[in-house]
Each structure stands twice: as C-alpha cells, then as structure tokens.
PDB file of C-alpha atoms (C1' of nucleotides) in Angstrom:
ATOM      1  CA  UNK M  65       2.687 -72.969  73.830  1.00 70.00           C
ATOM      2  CA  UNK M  66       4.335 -75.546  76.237  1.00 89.00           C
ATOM      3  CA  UNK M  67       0.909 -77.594  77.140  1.00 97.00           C
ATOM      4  CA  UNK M  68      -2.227 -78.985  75.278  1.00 97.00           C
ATOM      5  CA  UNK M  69      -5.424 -79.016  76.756  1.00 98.00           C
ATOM      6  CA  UNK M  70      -8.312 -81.526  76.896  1.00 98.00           C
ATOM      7  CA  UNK M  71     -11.640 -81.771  77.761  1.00 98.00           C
ATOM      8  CA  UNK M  72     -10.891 -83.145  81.476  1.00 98.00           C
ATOM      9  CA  UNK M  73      -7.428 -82.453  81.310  1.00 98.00           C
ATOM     10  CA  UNK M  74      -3.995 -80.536  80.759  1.00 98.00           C
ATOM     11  CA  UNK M  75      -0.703 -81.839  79.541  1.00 98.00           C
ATOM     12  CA  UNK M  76       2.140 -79.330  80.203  1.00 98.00           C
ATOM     13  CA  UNK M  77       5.849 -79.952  79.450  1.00 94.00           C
ATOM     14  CA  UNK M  78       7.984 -79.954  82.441  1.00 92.00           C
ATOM     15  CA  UNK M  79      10.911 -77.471  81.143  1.00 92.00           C
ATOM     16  CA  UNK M  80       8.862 -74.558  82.679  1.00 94.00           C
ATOM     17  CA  UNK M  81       6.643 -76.358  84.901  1.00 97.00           C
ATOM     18  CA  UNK M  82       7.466 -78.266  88.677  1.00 97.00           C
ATOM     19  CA  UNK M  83       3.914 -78.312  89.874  1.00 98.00           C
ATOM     20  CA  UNK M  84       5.357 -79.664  93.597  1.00 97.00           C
ATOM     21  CA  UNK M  85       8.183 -76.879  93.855  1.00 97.00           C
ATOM     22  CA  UNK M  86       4.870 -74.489  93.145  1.00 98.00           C
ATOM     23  CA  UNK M  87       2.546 -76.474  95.611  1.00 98.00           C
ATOM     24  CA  UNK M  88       5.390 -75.996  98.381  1.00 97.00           C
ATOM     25  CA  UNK M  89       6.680 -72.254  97.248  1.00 97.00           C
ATOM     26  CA  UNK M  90       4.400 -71.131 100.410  1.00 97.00           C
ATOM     27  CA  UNK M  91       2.037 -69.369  97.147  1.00 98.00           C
ATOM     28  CA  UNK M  92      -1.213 -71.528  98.287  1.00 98.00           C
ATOM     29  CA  UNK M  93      -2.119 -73.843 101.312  1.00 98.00           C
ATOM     30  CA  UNK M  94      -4.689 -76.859 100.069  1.00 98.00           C
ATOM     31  CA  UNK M  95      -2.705 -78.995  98.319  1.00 98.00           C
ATOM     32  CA  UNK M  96      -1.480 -82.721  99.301  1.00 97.00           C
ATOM     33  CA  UNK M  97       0.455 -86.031  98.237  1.00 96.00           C
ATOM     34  CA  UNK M  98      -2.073 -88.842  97.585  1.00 96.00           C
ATOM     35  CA  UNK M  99      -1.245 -92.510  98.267  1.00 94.00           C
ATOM     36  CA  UNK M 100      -1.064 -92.797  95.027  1.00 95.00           C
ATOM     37  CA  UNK M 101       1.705 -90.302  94.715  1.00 95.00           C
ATOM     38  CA  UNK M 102       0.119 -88.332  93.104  1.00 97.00           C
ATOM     39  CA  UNK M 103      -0.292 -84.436  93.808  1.00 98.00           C
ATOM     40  CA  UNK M 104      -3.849 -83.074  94.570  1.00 98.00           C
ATOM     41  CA  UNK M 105      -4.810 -79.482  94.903  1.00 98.00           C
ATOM     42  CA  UNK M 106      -7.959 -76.771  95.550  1.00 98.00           C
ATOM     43  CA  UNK M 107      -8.575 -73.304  94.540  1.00 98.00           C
ATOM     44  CA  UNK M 108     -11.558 -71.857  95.425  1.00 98.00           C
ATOM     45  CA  UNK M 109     -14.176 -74.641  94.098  1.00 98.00           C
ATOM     46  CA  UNK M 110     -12.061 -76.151  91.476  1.00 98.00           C
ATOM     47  CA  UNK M 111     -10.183 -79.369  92.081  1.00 98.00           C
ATOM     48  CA  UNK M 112      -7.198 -81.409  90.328  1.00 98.00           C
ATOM     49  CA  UNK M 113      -4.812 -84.206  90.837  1.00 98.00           C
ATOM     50  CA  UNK M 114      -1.552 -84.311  88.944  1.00 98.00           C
ATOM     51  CA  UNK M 115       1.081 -86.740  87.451  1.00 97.00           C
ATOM     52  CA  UNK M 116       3.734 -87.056  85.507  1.00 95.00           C
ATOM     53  CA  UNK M 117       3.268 -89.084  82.377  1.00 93.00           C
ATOM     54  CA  UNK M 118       6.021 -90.011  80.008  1.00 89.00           C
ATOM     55  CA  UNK M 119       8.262 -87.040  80.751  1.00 89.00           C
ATOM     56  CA  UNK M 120       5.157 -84.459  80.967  1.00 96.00           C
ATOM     57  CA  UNK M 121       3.185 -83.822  83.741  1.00 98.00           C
ATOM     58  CA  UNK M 122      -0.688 -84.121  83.707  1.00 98.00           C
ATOM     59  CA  UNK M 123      -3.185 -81.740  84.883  1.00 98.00           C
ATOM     60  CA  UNK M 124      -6.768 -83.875  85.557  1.00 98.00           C
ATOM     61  CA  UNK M 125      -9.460 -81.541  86.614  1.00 98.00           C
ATOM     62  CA  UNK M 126     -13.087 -80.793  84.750  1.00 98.00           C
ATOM     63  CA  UNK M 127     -11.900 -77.308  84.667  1.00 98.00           C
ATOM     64  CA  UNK M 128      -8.512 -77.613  82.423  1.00 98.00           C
ATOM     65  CA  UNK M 129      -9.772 -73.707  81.453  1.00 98.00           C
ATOM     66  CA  UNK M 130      -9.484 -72.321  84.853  1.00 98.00           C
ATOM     67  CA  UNK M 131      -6.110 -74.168  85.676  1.00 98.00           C
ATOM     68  CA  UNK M 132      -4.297 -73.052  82.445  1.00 98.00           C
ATOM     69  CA  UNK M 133      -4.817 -69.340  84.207  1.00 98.00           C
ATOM     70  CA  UNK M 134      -4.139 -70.655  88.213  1.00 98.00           C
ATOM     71  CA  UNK M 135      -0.879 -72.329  86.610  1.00 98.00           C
ATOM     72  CA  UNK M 136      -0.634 -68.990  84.581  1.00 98.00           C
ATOM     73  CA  UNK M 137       0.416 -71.151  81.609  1.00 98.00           C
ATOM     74  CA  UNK M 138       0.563 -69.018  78.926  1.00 97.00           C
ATOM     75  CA  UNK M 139       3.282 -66.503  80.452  1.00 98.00           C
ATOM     76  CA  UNK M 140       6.619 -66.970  78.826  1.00 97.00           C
ATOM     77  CA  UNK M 141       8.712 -67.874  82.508  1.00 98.00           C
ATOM     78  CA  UNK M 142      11.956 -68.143  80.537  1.00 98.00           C
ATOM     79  CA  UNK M 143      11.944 -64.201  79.384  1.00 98.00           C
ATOM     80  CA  UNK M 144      11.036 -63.331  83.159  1.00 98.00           C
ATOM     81  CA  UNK M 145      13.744 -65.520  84.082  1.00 98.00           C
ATOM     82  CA  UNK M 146      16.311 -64.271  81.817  1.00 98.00           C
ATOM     83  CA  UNK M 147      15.631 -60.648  82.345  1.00 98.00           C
ATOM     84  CA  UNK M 148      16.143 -61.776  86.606  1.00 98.00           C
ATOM     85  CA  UNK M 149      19.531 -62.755  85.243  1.00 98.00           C
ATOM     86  CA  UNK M 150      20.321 -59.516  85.271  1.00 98.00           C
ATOM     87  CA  UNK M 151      21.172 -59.783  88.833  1.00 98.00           C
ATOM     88  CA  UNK M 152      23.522 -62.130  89.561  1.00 98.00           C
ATOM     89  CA  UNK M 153      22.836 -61.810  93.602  1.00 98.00           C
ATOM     90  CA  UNK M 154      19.489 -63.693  92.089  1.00 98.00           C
ATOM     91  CA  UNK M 155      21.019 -66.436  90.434  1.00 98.00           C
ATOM     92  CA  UNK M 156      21.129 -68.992  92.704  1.00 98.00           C
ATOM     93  CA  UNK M 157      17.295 -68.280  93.529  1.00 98.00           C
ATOM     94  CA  UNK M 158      16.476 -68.616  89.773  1.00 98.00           C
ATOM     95  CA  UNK M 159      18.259 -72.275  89.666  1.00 98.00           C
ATOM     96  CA  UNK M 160      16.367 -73.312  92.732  1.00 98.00           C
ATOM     97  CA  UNK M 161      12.771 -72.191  91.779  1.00 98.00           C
ATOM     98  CA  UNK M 162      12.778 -73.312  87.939  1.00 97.00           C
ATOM     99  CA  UNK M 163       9.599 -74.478  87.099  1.00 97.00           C
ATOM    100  CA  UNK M 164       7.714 -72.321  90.146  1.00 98.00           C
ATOM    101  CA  UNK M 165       4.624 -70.506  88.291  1.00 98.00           C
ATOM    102  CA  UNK M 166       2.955 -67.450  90.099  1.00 98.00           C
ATOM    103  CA  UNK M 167      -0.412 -68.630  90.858  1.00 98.00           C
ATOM    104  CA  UNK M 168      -3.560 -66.547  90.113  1.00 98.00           C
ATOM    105  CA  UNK M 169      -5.847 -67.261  92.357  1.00 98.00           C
ATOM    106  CA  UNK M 170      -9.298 -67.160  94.356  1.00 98.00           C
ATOM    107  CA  UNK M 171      -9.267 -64.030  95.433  1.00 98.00           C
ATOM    108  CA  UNK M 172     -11.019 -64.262  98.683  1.00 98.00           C
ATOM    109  CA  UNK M 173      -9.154 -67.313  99.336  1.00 98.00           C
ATOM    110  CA  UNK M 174      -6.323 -65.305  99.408  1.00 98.00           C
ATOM    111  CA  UNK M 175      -7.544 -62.968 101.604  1.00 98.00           C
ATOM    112  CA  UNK M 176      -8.727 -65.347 104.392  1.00 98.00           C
ATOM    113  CA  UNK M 177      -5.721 -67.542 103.902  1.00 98.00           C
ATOM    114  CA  UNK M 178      -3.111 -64.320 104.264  1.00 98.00           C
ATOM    115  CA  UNK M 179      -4.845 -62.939 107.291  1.00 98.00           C
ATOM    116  CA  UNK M 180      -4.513 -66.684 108.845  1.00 98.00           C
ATOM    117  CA  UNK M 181      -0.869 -66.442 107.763  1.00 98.00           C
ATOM    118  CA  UNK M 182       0.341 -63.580 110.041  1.00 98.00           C
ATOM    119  CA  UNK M 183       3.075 -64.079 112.322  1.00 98.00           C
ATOM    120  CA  UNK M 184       2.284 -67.810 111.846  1.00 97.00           C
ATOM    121  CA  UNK M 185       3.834 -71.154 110.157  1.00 95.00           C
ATOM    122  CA  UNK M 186       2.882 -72.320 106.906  1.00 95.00           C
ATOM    123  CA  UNK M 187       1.758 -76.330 108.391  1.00 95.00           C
ATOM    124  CA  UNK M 188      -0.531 -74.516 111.001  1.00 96.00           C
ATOM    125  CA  UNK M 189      -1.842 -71.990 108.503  1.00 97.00           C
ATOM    126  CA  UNK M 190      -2.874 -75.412 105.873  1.00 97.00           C
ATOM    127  CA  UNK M 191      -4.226 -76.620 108.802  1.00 97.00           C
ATOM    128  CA  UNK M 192      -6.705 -73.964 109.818  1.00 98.00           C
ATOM    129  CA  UNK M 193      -7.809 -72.914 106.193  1.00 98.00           C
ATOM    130  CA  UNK M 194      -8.607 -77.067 105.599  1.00 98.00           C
ATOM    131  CA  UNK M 195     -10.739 -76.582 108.554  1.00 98.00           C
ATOM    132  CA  UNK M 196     -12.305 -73.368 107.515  1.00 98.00           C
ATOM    133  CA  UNK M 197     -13.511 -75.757 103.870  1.00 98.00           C
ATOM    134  CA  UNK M 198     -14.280 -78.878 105.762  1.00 98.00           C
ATOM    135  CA  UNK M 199     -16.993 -77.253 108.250  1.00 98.00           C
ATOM    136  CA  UNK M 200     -18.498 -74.388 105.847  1.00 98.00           C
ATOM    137  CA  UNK M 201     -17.105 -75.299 102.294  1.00 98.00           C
ATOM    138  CA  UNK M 202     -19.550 -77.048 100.384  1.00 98.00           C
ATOM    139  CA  UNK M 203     -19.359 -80.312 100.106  1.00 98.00           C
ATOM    140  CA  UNK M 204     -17.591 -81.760  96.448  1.00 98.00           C
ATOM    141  CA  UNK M 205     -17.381 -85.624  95.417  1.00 98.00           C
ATOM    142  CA  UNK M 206     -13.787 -84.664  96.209  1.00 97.00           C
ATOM    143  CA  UNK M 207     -13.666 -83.029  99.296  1.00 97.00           C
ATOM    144  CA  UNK M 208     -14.892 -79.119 100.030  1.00 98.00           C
ATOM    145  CA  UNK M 209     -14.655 -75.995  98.312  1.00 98.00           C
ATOM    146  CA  UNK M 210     -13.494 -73.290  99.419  1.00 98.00           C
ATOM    147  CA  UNK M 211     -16.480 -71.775 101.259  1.00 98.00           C
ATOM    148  CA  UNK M 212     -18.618 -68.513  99.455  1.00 98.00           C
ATOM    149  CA  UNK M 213     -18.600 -65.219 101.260  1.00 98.00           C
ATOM    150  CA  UNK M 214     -22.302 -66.188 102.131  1.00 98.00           C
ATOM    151  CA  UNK M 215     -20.981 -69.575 103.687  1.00 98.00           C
ATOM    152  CA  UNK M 216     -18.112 -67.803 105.378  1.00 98.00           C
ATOM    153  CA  UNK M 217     -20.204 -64.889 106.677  1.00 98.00           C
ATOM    154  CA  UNK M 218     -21.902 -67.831 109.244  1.00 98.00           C
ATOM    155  CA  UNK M 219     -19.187 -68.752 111.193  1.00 98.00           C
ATOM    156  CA  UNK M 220     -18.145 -66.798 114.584  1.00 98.00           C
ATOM    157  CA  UNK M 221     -15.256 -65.486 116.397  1.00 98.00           C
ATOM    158  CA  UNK M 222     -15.446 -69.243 118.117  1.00 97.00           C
ATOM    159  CA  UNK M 223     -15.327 -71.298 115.054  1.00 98.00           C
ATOM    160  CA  UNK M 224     -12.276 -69.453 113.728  1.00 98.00           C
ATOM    161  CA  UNK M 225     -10.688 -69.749 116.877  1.00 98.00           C
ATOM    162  CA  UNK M 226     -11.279 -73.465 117.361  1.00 97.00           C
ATOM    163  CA  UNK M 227      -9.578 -74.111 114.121  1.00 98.00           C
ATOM    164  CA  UNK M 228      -6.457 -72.381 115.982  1.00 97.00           C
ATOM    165  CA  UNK M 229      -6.586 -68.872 114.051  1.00 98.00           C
ATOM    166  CA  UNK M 230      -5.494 -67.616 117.449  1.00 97.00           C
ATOM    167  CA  UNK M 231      -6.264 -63.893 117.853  1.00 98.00           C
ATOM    168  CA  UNK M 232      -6.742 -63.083 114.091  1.00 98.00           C
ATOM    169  CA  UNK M 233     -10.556 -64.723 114.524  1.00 98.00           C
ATOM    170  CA  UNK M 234     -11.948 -61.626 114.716  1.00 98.00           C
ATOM    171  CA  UNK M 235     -10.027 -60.009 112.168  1.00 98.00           C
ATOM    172  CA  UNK M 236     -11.578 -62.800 110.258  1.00 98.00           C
ATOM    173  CA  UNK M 237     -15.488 -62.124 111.300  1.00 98.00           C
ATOM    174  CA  UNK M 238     -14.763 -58.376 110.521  1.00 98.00           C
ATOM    175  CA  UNK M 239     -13.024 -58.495 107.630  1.00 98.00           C
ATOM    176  CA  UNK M 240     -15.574 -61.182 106.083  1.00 98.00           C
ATOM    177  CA  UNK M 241     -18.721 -59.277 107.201  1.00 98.00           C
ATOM    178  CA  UNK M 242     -16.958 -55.702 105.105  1.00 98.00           C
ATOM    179  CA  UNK M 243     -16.489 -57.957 101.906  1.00 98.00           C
ATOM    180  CA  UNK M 244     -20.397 -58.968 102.085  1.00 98.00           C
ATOM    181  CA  UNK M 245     -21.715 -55.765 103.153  1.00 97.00           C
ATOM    182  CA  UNK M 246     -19.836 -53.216 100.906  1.00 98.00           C
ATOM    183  CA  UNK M 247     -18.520 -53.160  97.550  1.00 98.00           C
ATOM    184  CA  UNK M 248     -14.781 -53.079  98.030  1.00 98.00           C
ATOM    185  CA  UNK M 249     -14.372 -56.256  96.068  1.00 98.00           C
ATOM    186  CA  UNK M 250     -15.366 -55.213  93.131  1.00 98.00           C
ATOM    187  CA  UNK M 251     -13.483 -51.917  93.975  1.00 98.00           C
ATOM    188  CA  UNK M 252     -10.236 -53.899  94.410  1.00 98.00           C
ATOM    189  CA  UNK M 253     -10.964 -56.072  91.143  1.00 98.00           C
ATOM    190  CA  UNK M 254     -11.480 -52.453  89.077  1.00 98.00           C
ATOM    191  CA  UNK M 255      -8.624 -50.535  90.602  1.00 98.00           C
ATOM    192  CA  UNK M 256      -6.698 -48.233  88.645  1.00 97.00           C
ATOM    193  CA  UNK M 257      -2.895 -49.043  90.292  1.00 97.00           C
ATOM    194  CA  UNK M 258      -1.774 -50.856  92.419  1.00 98.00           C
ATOM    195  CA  UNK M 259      -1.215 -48.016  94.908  1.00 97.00           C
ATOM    196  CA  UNK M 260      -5.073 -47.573  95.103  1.00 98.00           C
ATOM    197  CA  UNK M 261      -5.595 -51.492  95.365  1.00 98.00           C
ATOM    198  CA  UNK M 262      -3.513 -51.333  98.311  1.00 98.00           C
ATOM    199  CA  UNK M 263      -4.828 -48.817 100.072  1.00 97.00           C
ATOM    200  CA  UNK M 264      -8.145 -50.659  99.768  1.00 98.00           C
ATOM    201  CA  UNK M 265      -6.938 -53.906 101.668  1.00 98.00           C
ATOM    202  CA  UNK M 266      -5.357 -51.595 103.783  1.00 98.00           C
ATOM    203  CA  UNK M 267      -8.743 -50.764 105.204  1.00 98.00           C
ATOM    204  CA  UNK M 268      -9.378 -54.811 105.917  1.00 98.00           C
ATOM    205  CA  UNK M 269      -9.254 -55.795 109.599  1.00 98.00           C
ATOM    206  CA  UNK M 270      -6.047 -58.005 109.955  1.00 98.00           C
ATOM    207  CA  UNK M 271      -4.699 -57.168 106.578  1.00 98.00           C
ATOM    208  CA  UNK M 272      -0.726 -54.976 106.904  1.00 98.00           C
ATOM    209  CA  UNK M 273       1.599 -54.020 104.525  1.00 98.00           C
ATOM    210  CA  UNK M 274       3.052 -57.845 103.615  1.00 98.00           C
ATOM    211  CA  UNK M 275      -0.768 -59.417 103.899  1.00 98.00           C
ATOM    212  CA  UNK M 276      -1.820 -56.620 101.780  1.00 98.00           C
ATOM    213  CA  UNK M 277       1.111 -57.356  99.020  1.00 98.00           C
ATOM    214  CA  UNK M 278       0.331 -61.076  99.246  1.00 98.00           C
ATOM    215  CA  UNK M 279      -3.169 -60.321  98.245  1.00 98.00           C
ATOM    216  CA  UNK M 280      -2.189 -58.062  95.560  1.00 98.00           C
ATOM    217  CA  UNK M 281       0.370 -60.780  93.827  1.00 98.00           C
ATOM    218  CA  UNK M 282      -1.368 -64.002  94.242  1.00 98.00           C
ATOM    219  CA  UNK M 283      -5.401 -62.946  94.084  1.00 98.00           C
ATOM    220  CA  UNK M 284      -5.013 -59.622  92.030  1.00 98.00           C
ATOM    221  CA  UNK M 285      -2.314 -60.878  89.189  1.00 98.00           C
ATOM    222  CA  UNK M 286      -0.278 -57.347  90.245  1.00 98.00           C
ATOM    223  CA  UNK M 287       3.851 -58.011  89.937  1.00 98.00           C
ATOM    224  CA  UNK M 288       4.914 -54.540  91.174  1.00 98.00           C
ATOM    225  CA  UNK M 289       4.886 -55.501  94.514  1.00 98.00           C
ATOM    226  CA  UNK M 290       7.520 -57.371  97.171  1.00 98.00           C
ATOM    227  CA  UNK M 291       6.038 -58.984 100.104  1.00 98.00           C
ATOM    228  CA  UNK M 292       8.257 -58.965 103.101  1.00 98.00           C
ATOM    229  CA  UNK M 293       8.311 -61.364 105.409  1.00 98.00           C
ATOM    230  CA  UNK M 294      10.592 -62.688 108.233  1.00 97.00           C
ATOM    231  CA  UNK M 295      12.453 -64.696 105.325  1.00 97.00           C
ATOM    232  CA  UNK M 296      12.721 -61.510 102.853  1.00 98.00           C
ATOM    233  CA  UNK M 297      14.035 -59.810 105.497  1.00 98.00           C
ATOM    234  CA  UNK M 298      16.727 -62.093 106.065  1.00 97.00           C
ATOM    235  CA  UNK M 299      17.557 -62.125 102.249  1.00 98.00           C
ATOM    236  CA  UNK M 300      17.399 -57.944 102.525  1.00 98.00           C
ATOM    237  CA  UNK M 301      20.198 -58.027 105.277  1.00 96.00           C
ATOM    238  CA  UNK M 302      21.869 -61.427 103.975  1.00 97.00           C
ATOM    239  CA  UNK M 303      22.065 -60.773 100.585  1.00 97.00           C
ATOM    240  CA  UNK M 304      21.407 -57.724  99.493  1.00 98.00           C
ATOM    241  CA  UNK M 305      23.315 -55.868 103.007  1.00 97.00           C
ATOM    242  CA  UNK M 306      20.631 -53.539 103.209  1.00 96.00           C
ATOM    243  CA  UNK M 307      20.488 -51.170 106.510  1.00 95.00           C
ATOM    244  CA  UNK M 308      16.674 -49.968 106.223  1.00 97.00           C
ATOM    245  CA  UNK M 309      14.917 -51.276 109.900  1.00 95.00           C
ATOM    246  CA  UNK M 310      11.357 -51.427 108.784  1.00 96.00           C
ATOM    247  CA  UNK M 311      10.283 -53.944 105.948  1.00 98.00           C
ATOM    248  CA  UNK M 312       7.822 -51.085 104.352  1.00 98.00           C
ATOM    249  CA  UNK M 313      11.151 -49.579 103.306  1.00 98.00           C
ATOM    250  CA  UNK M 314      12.956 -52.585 102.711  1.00 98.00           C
ATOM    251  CA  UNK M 315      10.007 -54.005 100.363  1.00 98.00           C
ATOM    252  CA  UNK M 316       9.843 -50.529  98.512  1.00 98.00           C
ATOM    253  CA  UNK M 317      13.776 -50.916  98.247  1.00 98.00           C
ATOM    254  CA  UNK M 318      12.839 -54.175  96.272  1.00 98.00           C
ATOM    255  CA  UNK M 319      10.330 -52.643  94.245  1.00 98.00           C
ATOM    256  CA  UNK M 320      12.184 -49.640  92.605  1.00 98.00           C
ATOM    257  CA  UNK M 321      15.079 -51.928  92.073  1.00 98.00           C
ATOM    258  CA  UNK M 322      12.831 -54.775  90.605  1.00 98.00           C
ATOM    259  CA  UNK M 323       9.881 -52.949  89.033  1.00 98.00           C
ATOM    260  CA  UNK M 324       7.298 -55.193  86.998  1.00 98.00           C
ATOM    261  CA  UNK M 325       9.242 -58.065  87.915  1.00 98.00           C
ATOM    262  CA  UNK M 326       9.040 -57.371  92.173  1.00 98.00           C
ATOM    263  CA  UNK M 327       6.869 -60.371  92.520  1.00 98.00           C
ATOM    264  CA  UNK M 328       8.466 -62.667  90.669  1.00 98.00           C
ATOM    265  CA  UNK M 329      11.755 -62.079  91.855  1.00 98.00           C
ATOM    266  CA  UNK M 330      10.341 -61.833  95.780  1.00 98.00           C
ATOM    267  CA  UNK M 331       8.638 -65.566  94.927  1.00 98.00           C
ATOM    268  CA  UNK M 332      12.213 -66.886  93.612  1.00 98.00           C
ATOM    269  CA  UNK M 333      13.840 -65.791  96.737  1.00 98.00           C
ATOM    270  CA  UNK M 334      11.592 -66.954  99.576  1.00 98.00           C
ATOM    271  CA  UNK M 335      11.497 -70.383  98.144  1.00 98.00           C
ATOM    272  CA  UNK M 336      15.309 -70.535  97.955  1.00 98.00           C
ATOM    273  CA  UNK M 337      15.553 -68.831 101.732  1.00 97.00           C
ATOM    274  CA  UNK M 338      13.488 -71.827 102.449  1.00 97.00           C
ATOM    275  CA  UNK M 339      15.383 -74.373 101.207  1.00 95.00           C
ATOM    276  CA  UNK M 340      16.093 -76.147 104.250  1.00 91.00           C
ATOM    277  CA  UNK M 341      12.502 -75.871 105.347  1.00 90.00           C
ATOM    278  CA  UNK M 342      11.327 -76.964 102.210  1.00 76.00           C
ATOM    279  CA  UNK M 343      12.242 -80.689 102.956  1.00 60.00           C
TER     280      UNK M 343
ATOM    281  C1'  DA T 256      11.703 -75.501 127.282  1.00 68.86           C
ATOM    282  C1'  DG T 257      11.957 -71.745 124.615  1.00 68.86           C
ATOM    283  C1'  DC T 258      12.163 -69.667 120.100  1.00 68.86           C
ATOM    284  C1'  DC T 259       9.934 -69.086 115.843  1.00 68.86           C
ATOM    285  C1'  DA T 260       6.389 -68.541 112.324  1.00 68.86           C
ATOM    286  C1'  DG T 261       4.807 -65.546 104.807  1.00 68.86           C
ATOM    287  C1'  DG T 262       2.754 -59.551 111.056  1.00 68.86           C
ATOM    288  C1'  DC T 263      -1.014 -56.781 112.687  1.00 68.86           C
ATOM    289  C1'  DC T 264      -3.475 -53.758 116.059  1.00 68.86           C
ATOM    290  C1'  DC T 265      -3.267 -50.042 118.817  1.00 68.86           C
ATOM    291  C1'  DA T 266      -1.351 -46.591 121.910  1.00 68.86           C
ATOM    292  C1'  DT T 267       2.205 -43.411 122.130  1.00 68.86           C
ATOM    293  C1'  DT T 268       5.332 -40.163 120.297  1.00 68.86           C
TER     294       DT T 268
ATOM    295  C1'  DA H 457       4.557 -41.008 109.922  1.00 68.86           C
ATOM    296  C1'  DA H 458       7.130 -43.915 112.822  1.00 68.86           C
ATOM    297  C1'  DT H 459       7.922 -47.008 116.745  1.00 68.86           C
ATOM    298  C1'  DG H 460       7.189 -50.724 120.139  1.00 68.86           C
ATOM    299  C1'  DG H 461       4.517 -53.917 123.277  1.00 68.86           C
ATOM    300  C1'  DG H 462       1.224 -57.522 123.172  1.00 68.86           C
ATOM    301  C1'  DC H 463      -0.595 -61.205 121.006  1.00 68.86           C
ATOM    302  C1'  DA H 464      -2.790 -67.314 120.153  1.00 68.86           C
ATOM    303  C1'  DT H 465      -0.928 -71.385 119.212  1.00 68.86           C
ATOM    304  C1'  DG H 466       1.421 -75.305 117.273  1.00 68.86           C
ATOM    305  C1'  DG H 467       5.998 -76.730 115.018  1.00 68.86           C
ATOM    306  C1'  DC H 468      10.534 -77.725 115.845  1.00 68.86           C
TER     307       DC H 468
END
DNA sequence: AGCCAGGCCCATT
DNA sequence: AATGGGCATGGC
C-alpha cells in the first residue's frame, strides 16, 4: 500500500506515482495547471486538484474512492515494470515513464474522446472534448462534467462540428444515438474476451482498429491490447525494425510478443516517442 | 506555406 | 481480407 486515503482526500507516495507525466502520457484530455500550480483534472463527473506535500503528492477530491481506481493505485507498477525489463529495447521507455499509472476510466468518455482523437493532435482534441462539457456537461461548482449519454444525445452534427471535430461529427451523432438506443454498453462491460469486446466497438461509427484498442485499455481495464498509432508505428520500424505495412499486423506483432502486459508496455513507449513533444 | 496529428469510411480489388 | 483516396481543421 503506497497511499492513505481520507475522507476528501488521497496521499500517495511519489516512488510509483508522477501524476503530471500521467496527465500528459496522451491517456486522458481534461486536465490543466492552475495558477496556483497546482494540477487539476476531470473524469466523467468527478473532479480533483493535486499537490505535492512534503515529498508526497496529494489527491483532493470528495471522491478519494473513485480516484484510488482512475489512478489504479492498488496495482503493484514495480512487478509490471520489472517483468518489462525483460526487454532491454524497452528500457529506456521504462526510465522515462516511471511513475505513469494506466488510467481506468469513464467509459463513454473514452469513447467520445478517441473518436475526436483520429488522425488529429492531442491540444485540438483537449480542446474540442472541453467544449463538448462546457455546452452540455452539467454544470459543477468546479466547472462541467462530462456530459450523460442523455445530455450528449442533444447535440447535432453542427454543434460537434463547431467545436472543430471536423468530419468525425457525425460519427459522433451516430455513434452516441447506438449507445442510447441499444444495449451494447452493457454488452461491452460483460464481454467474455477481449476479442468479442472488440468486435463490439468495431460496430461504432468512427471507431477502427487503434480507437477500438484505446477504448479497450483506458475505459475497459483490458492490457492485452497495443494501440497503434502514427508514434507506435515509428517505434515498430525504429526500434523494433519491423517490416509488417499495416499497423493491424504490427499491433498484433506487439501483442503476442507482449501478452498481458501489451498495454502497459504500448503506454511506456508512446510517452517516451513523445518526448520532445512532451515539453 | 505545407506537413502533421493517438485514423476511419468507403469503394475497389 | 486487403488496399488506397479522401477527409476537417488547427498546431507547428
């Protein structure tokens, strides 16, 4: 156990935890810097500002509970870490992204935010997903939720676009209307494997192969899976000299060499392709 | 100014 | 099943 909890809060020791190198590993998209200096993030309706405090850093929310699992907290990142060691093509990866936690989040946050994400850059994708909660989020003492499927399921083609979602507005409309209107998220939340949780957000408007992994590592908790990306791919021909043209192949060259650990590994290495970007 | 961004849809083969 | 053109739009 490497944090206490509180009633409005959670202290976590920073050996295992750099809440900012999480914030920025490209994982989530409503998070900020307060003039404060502090750090202040959203998932789904939940809230919390964080700071570090005599060598620990402090989690202030009233829902410590919910951001013990977000933070996924009680996973031992060492033994993950040590078993990626493995691999010494990783290594550098692993020394860059100490501290970076997989997130476990909203899931239809991460469904909205992923189909924003496509062929797109991560300061326009924060962007149109804070405009999304501003203008049909509900409305918090600190800020906006995340909006409900209810909430989302009023805004049109035109909104989406005018918060520069480009062409994947109606993807958006589509997709959103199929997650009210059937029961595929409760289908997706009960799968079996992760082959059959796939093939469900396959069948999403706007959602591909990576969107589809995305979803499946940061909103369904599944590890067996390897998002690729235009930065994976340059790790796949940069580092690992791999020949395979089409990331499907590449990602499920990633998985049967990675396993249970796929997503853990694939989070290490986009953060450290990013390094530069990462400012 | 032109390339790039956590790719996907759809027609064609 | 696999491939390739077209695609909105802001960041750099």
């Amino acid at each position: 156990m490497n944090y206490v909890i509180g009633k409005d809060f959670i202290r976590v020791n920073l050996d295992t935890f750099d809440p900012l190198a999480t914030l920025n590993s490209g994982q989530m998209f409503r998070y900020g810097i307060l003039d404060s200096g502090d750090m202040w993030l959203s998932s789904g309706a939940n809230y919390a500002t964080i700071q570090k405090e005599n060598g620990d850093y402090v989690i202030h929310t009233q829902n410590p509970k919910y951001f013990v699992n977000f933070f996924d907290l009680d996973t031992n990142y060492p033994e993950i870490i040590k078993a990626l060691s493995q691999w010494p093509v990783l290594q550098p990866a692993l020394d860059y992204s100490r501290g970076v936690r997989m997130l476990k989040q909203d899931l239809i946050e991460v469904i909205i935010s992923f189909i924003i994400s496509a062929n797109n850059n991560i300061p326009r994708i924060k962007k149109a997903v804070d405009l999304i909660c501003t203008n049909f989020g509900e409305k918090c003492s600190w800020g906006y939720a995340f909006p409900s499927l209810t909430r989302l399921a009023s805004a049109t083609e035109k909104d989406f676009a005018s918060y520069g979602c480009g062409y994947r507005a109606p993807y958006l409309v589509e997709t959103i209307s199929a997650l009210k209107d059937t029961d595929i998220l409760d289908r997706l939340i009960s799968a079996p494997d992760t082959v059959t949780a796939r093939q469900l957000l396959l069948s999403l408007k706007g959602v591909g192969p990576k969107v589809a992994d995305c979803i499946l590592l940061f909103g369904l908790n599944r590890y067996d899976v390897f998002p690729v990306d235009t930065w994976i791919e340059k790790v796949y021909k940069d580092e690992f000299r791999g020949t395979e043209k089409s990331r499907v192949k590449q990602s499920k060259f990633f998985v049967e060499t990675f396993r249970d650990l796929s997503g853990y590994c694939q989070q290490y290495l986009f953060y450290y392709k990013r390094k530069d970007v990462n400012k």
